XYZ file of C-alpha atoms in Angstrom:
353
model
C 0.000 0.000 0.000
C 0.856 3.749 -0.849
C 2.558 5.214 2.518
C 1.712 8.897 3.822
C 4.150 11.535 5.057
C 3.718 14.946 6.313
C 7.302 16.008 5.970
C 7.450 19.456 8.351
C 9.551 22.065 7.129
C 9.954 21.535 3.114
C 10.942 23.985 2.076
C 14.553 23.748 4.351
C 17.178 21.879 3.033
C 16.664 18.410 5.711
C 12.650 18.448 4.223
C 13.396 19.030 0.490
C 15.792 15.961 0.765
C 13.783 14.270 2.564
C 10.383 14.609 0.594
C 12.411 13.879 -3.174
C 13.701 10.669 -1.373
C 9.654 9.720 0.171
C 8.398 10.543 -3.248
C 11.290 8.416 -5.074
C 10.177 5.388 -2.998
C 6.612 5.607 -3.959
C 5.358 7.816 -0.613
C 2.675 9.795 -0.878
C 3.949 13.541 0.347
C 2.467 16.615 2.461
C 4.953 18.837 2.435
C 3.994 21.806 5.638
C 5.862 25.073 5.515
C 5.288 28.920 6.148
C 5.964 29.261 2.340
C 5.427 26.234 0.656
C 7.642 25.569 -2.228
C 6.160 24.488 -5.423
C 7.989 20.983 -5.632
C 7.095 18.831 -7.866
C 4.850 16.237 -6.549
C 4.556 17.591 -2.785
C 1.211 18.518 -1.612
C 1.784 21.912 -0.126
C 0.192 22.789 3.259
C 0.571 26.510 4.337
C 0.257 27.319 8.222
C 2.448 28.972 10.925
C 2.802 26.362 13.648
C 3.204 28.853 16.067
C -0.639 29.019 15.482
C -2.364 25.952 17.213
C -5.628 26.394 16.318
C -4.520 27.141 12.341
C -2.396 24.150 11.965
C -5.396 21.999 13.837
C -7.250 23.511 11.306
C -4.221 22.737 8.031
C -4.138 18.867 8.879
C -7.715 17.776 10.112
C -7.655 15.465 7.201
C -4.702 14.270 7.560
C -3.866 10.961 8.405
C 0.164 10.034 7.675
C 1.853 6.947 8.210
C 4.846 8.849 9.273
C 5.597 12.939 10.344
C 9.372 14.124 9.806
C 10.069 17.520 11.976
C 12.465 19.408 10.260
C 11.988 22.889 10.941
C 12.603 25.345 13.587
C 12.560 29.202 13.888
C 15.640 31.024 15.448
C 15.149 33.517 18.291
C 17.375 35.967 20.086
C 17.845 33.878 23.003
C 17.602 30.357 24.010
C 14.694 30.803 26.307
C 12.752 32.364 23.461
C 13.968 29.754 21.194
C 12.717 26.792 23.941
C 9.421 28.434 24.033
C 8.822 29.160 20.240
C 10.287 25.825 19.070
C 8.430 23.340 21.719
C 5.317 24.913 21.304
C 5.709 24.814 17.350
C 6.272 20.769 17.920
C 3.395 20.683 20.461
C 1.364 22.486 18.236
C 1.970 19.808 15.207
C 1.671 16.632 17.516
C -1.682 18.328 19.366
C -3.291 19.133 15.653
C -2.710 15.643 14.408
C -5.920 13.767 14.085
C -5.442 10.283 15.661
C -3.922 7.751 13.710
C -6.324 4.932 12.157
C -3.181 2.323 12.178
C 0.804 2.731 12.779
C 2.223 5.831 12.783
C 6.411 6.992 13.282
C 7.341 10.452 14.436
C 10.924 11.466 13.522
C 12.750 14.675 14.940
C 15.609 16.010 13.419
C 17.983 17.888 15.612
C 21.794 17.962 15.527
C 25.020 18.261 17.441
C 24.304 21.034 20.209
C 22.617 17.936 22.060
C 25.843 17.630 23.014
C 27.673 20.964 22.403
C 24.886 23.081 24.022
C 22.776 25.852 22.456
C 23.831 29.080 20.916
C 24.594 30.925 24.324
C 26.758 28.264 25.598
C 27.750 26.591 22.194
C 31.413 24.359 22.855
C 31.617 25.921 26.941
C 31.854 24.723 29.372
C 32.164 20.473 29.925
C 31.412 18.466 27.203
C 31.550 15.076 26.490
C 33.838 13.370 24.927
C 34.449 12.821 21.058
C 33.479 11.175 19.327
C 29.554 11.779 20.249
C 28.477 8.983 21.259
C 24.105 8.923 21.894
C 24.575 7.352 25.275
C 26.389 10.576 26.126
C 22.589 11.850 26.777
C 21.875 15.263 27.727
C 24.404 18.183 28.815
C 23.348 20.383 32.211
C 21.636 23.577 30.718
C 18.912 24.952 28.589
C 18.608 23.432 25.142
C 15.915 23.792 22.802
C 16.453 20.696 20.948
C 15.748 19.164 24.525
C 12.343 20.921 24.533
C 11.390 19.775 21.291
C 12.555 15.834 22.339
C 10.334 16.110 25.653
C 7.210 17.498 23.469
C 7.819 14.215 21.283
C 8.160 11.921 24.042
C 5.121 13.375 25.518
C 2.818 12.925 22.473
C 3.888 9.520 22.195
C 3.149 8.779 25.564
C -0.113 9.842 25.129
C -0.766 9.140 21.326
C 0.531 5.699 21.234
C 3.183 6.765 18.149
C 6.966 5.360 17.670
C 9.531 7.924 17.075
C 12.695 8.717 16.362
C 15.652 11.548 16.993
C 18.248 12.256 14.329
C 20.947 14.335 15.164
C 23.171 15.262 12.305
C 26.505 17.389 12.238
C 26.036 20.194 9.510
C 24.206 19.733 6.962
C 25.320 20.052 3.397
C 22.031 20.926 0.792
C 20.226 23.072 -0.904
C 17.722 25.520 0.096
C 17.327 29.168 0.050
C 16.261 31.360 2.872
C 17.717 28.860 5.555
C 19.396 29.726 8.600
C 22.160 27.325 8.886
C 23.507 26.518 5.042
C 27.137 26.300 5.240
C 27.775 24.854 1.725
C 25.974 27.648 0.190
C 27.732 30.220 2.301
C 30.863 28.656 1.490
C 30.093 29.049 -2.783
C 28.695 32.198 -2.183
C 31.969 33.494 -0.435
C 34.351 31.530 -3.094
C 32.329 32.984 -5.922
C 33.052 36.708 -4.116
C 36.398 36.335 -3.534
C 37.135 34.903 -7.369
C 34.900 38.303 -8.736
C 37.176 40.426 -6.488
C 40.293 39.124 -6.766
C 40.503 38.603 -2.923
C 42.164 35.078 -1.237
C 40.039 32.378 -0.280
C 40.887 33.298 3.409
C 40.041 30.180 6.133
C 37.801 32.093 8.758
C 37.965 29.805 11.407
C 39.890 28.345 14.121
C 43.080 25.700 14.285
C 41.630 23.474 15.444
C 39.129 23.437 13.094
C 41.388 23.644 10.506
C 44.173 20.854 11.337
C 41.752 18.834 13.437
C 39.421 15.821 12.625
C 35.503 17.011 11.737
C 32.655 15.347 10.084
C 29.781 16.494 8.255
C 26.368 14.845 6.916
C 25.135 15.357 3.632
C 20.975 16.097 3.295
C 20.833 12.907 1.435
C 22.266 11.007 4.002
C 19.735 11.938 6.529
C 16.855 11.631 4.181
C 17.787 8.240 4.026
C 18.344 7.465 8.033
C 15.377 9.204 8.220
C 13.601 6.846 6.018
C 15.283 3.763 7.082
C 14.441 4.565 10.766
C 11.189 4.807 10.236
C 10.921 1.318 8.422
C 12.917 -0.229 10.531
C 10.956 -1.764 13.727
C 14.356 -1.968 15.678
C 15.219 1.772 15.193
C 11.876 2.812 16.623
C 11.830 4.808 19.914
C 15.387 5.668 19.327
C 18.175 8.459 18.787
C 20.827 8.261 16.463
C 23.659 10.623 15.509
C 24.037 10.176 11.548
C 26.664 11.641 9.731
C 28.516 11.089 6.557
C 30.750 8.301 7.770
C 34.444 9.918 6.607
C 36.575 12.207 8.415
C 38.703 14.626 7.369
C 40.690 17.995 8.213
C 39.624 21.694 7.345
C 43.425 22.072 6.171
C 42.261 19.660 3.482
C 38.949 20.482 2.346
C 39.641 24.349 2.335
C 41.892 23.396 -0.869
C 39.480 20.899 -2.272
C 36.381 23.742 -2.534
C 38.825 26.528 -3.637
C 39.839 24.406 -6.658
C 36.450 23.754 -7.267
C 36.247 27.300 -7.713
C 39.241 28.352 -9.093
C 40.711 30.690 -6.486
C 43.259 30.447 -4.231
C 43.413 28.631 -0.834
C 45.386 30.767 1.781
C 47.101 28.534 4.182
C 45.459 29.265 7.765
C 47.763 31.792 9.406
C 46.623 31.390 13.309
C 44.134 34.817 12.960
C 40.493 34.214 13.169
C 39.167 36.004 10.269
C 34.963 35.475 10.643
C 32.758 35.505 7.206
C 30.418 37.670 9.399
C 32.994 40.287 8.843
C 34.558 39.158 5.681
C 31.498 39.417 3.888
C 29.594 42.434 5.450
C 29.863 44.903 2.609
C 29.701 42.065 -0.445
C 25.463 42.574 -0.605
C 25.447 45.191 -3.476
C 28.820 43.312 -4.997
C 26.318 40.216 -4.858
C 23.567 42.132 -6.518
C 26.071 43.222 -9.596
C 27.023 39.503 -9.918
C 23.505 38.338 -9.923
C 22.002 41.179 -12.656
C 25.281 40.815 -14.831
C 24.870 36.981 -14.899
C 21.402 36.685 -14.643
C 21.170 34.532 -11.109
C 17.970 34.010 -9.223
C 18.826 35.565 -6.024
C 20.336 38.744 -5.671
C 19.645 39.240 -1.898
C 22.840 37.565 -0.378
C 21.229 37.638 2.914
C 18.571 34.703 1.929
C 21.795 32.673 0.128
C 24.419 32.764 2.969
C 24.293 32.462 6.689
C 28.085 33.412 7.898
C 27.307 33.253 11.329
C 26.545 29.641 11.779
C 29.389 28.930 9.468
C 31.493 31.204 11.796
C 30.141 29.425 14.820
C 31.424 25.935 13.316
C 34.130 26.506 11.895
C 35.381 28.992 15.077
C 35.332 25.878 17.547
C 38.129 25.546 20.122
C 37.440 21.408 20.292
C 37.864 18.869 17.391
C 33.836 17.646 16.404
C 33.774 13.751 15.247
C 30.618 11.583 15.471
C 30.312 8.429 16.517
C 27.547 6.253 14.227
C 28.338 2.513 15.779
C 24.938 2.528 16.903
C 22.827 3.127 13.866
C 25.687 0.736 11.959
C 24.654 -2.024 14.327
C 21.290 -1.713 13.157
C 21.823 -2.160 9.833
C 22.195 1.590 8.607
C 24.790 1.148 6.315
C 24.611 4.066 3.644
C 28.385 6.429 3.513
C 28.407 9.651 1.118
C 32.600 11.294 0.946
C 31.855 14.632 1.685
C 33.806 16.499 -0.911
C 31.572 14.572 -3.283
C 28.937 16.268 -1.104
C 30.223 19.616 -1.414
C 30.742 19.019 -5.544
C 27.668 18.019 -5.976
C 25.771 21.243 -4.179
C 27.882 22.972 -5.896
C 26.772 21.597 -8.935
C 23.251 22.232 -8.476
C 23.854 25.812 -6.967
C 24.694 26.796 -10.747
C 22.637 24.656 -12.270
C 19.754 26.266 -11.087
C 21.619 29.472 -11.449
C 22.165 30.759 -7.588
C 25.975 31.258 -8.351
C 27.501 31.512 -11.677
């Protein structure tokens, strides 16, 4: 039989992957979002979940076999961002008419389960690497905690399995997203090639001669997918990641000759995009009328801050994925290929030249 998904947040780049990859294996697909996107084959549902009543109202009809979270809405502090963010999964799992059979609720989160939330991102005592899920939850504040405990709670109650994902970044395409780091990253490359400045490293050493790991949105569509068909994965969490490792000092070189500019070797000086690329919106806008692109607001293309905040890290990130491997997850994606292959379909559908 035909399988339904509501696949929550779309139009980001976790819910476009993951709703091309549903609709690939037959799935029917809601796709929910502020602004829907007109994908082909997703059946767009428009509400704000920060509205109860309206999103009640979006899915009374609705009756899916599985519900992928994928979205959440940055605030200026992590109070506000525990309060806007639970309620928006409360609000999703209350407006939900009860299931008439089976039904798998899958939350995708990431890393600051264990590196803590923007305020306290990489302070204080962490565990060690590489992540390991048994690791469990760090002593402060974290929204991604909030929006677990909502989940745990409607299952309680509901009767639902479920599942937590929590990647490292995620490479992928999407416009208008607050964490895109493999846009920013083209986006900065194609700058610095139109103005003749070096591809300059903005980040930290250790970031930059230690080990990291990153997770492609393909790769998560698919441990999203196989945790929800997969009985044993069910009322589980899971770190998922590409499944190579490598060193900044490597993969700076590997993007800038992609690109065609030149990769300064990291000097010890912390030199943040945020900065880097704070007067390069009208340079953006000449690029994009002079070669016809289809978004001249740089703003809605890169997000230097969250590339600043990982690549800035005093501690070496590596993710441990023994547990999901045990289970039978065994997809791996090399994450330069990642990288080429955004890049790829950045100019392809003509967001950098």
């Amino acid at each position: 039989m035909m399988k339904t998904a509501l696949v929550v947040g779309a139009s980001g780049i976790v819910g476009s992957a993951t709703a091309s990859l549903l609709l690939e294996n037959g799935w029917t697909v809601h796709g929910l979002a502020r602004r829907p996107t007109d994908a082909t084959g997703v059946r767009p549902i428009a509400v704000d979940l920060q509205d109860g009543a309206a999103t009640a109202a979006a899915l009374r009809d609705l009756n899916p076999d599985a519900v992928f979270i994928t979205t959440w809405l940055r605030q200026d502090s992590e109070a506000e961002n525990i309060r806007v963010n639970a309620a928006m999964v409360r609000n999703l799992l209350d407006g939900l008419p009860n299931s008439t059979g089976p039904r798998h609720v899958a939350l995708v989160t990431g890393l600051k389960h264990y590196l803590g939330p923007f305020e306290a991102y990489g302070q204080g005592t962490l565990p060690q690497t590489p992540f390991r899920e048994e690791q469990g939850r760090l002593d402060v504040e974290n929204f991604y905690y909030a929006q677990e405990d909502e989940v745990f709670a409607a299952a309680r109650r509901d009767g639902f399995t479920w599942s937590v994902h929590r990647p490292h970044t995620v490479i992928g395409l999407a416009v208008g997203n607050a964490m895109n780091m493999g846009t920013t990253l083209a986006v900065y490359a194609t700058l610095c090639r139109e103005s003749g400045r070096p591809f300059t490293f903005p980040g930290s050493a250790t970031q930059w001669s230690g080990l990291t790991d990153m997770t492609d949105a393909g790769q998560l569509a698919r441990h999203l997918l196989w945790a929800t068909e997969t009985e044993a994965a069910h009322d589980q969490a899971f770190n998922v990641v590409n499944g190579d490792v490598f060193r900044w000092e490597w993969m700076w070189g590997r993007i800038a000759e992609w690109f065609g500019v030149e990769a300064v070797p990291f000097d010890g000086v912390v030199r943040p995009l945020e900065q880097q690329m704070a007067q390069d919106a009208d340079l953006w806008r000449e690029i994009a009328a002079r070669e016809g692109l289809a978004e001249p607001d740089l703003a809605r293309l890169a997000s230097p801050w969250h590339t600043d905040a990982d690549l800035g890290r005093p501690i070496e990130v590596v993710t441990d994925m023994s547990k999901s491997r045990r289970l039978g997850f065994t997809a791996y994606q090399p994450t330069d290929d990642a990288f080429f292959a955004l890049f790829e379909r950045l100019r392809r559908d003509r967001l950098i030249p």
